[in-house]
C-alpha positions as a printed Julia matrix, in Angstrom:
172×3 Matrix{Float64}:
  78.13  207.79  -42.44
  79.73  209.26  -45.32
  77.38  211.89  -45.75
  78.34  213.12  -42.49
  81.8   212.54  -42.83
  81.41  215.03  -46.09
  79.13  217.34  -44.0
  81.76  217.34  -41.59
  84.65  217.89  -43.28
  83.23  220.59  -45.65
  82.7   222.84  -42.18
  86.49  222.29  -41.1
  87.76  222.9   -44.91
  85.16  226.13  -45.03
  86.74  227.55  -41.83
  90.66  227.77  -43.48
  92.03  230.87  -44.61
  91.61  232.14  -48.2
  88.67  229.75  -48.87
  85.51  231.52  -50.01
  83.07  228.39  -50.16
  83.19  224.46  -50.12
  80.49  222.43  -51.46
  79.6   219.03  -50.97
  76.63  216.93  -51.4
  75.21  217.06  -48.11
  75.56  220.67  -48.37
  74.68  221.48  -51.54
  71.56  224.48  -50.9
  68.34  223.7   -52.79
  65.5   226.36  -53.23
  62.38  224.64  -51.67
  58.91  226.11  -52.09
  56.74  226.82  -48.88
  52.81  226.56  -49.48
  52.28  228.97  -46.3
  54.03  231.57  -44.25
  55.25  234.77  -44.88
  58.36  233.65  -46.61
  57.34  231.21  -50.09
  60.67  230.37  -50.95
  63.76  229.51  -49.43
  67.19  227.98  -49.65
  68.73  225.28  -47.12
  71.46  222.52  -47.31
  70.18  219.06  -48.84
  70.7   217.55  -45.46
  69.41  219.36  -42.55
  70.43  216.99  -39.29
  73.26  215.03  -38.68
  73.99  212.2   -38.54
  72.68  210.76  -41.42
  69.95  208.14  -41.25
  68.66  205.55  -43.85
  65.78  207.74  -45.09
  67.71  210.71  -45.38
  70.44  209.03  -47.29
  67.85  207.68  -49.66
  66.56  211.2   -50.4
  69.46  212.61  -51.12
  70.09  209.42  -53.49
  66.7   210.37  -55.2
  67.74  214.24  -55.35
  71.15  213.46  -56.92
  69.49  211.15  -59.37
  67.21  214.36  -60.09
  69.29  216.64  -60.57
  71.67  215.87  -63.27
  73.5   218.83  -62.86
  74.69  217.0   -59.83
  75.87  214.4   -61.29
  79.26  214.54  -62.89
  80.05  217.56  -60.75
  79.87  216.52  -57.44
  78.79  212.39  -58.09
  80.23  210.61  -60.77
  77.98  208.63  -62.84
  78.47  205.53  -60.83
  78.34  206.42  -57.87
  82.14  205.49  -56.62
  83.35  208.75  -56.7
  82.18  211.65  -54.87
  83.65  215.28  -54.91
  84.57  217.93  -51.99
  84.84  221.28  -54.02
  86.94  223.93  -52.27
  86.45  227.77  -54.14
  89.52  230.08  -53.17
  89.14  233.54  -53.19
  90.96  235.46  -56.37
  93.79  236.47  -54.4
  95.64  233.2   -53.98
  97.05  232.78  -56.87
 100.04  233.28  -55.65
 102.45  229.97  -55.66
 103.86  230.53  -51.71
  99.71  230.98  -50.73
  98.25  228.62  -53.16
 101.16  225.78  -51.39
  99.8   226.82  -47.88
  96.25  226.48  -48.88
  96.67  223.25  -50.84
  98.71  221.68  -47.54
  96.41  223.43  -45.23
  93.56  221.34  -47.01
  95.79  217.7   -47.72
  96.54  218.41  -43.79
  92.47  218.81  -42.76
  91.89  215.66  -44.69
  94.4   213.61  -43.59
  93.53  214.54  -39.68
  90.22  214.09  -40.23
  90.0   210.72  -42.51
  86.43  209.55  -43.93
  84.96  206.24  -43.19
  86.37  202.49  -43.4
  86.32  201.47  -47.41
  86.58  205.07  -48.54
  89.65  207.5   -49.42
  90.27  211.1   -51.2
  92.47  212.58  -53.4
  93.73  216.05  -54.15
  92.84  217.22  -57.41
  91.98  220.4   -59.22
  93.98  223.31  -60.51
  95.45  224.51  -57.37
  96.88  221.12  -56.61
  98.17  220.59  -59.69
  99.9   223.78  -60.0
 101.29  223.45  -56.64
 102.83  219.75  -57.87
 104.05  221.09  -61.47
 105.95  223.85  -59.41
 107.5   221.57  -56.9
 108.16  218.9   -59.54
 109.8   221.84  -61.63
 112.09  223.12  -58.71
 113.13  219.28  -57.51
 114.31  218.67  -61.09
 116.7   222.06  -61.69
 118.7   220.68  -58.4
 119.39  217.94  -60.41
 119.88  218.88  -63.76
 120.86  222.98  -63.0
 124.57  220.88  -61.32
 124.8   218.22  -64.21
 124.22  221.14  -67.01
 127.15  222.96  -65.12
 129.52  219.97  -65.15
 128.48  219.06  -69.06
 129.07  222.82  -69.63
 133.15  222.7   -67.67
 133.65  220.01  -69.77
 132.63  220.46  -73.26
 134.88  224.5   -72.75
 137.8   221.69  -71.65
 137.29  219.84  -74.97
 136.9   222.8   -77.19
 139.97  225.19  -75.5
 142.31  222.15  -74.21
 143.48  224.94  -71.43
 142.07  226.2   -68.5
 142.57  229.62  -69.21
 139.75  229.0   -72.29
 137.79  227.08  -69.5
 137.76  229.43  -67.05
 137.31  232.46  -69.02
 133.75  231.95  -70.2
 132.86  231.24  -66.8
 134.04  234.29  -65.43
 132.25  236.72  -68.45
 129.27  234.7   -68.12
């Protein structure tokens, strides 16, 4: 059910604007070897037909377990924690785009929710940025006011007038 879910979800997040690729388990392309035909060597997706059943969820448990490159990436060592990994093309690094992509993606997840007993979070750089910048602007409409007042009334202590409190103002 997850696996789906992830399968799922992976097509919706691929189909947003400004992201390149998203990889997920169930999507993860393997090279598999052909004994005959014209064509010896290919690449597909780790799961091939939705949704899931118990035999295909077992492979891909013995694949992950495989492939350690895998793990720690996209599985953590566990197994509790599973990761959706969303590449953005170079040109949104731009704070107004990256916002629109990161709530474009918090927006497909939260419409589409995986299964009973499991949850996501946002993480990686974009996110983070996005939160550091919005954390950053919510705090100078606080303190950018309070500095202002501190600032009135320090030149009202030092000049005892309001011509020497007003004048700095004005130049400044």
């Amino acid at each position: 059910e997850l696996l789906t879910w992830q399968a799922a979800i992976g097509q919706r997040l691929d189909a947003l604007p400004r992201v390149v690729e998203v990889q997920t388990v169930p999507t993860l392309k393997l090279a598999r070897w052909h004994l005959f035909g014209a064509r010896r060597f290919t690449t597909g997706p780790l799961v091939q037909h939705y949704p899931v059943d118990a035999e295909t969820e077992e492979r891909v448990r013995a694949t992950v377990a495989r492939f350690r490159m895998i793990e720690g990436a996209l599985v953590s060592e566990d197994r509790r924690f599973g990761s959706i990994i969303v590449f953005l093309e170079p040109g949104a690094r731009d704070i107004q785009v990256m916002r629109d992509v990161v709530a474009a993606v918090a927006g497909t997840l939260a419409a589409n929710p995986p299964p009973t007993d499991y949850g996501w979070r946002l993480g990686g750089l974009p996110a983070l940025r996005v939160s550091i910048v919005n954390d950053l602007q919510a705090d100078q409409l606080a303190t950018l006011p309070l500095a202002a007042v501190v600032f009135v009334v320090v030149l009202a202590l030092i000049f005892r007038c309001l011509s020497g409190t007003i004048m700095p103002l004005v130049s400044a």
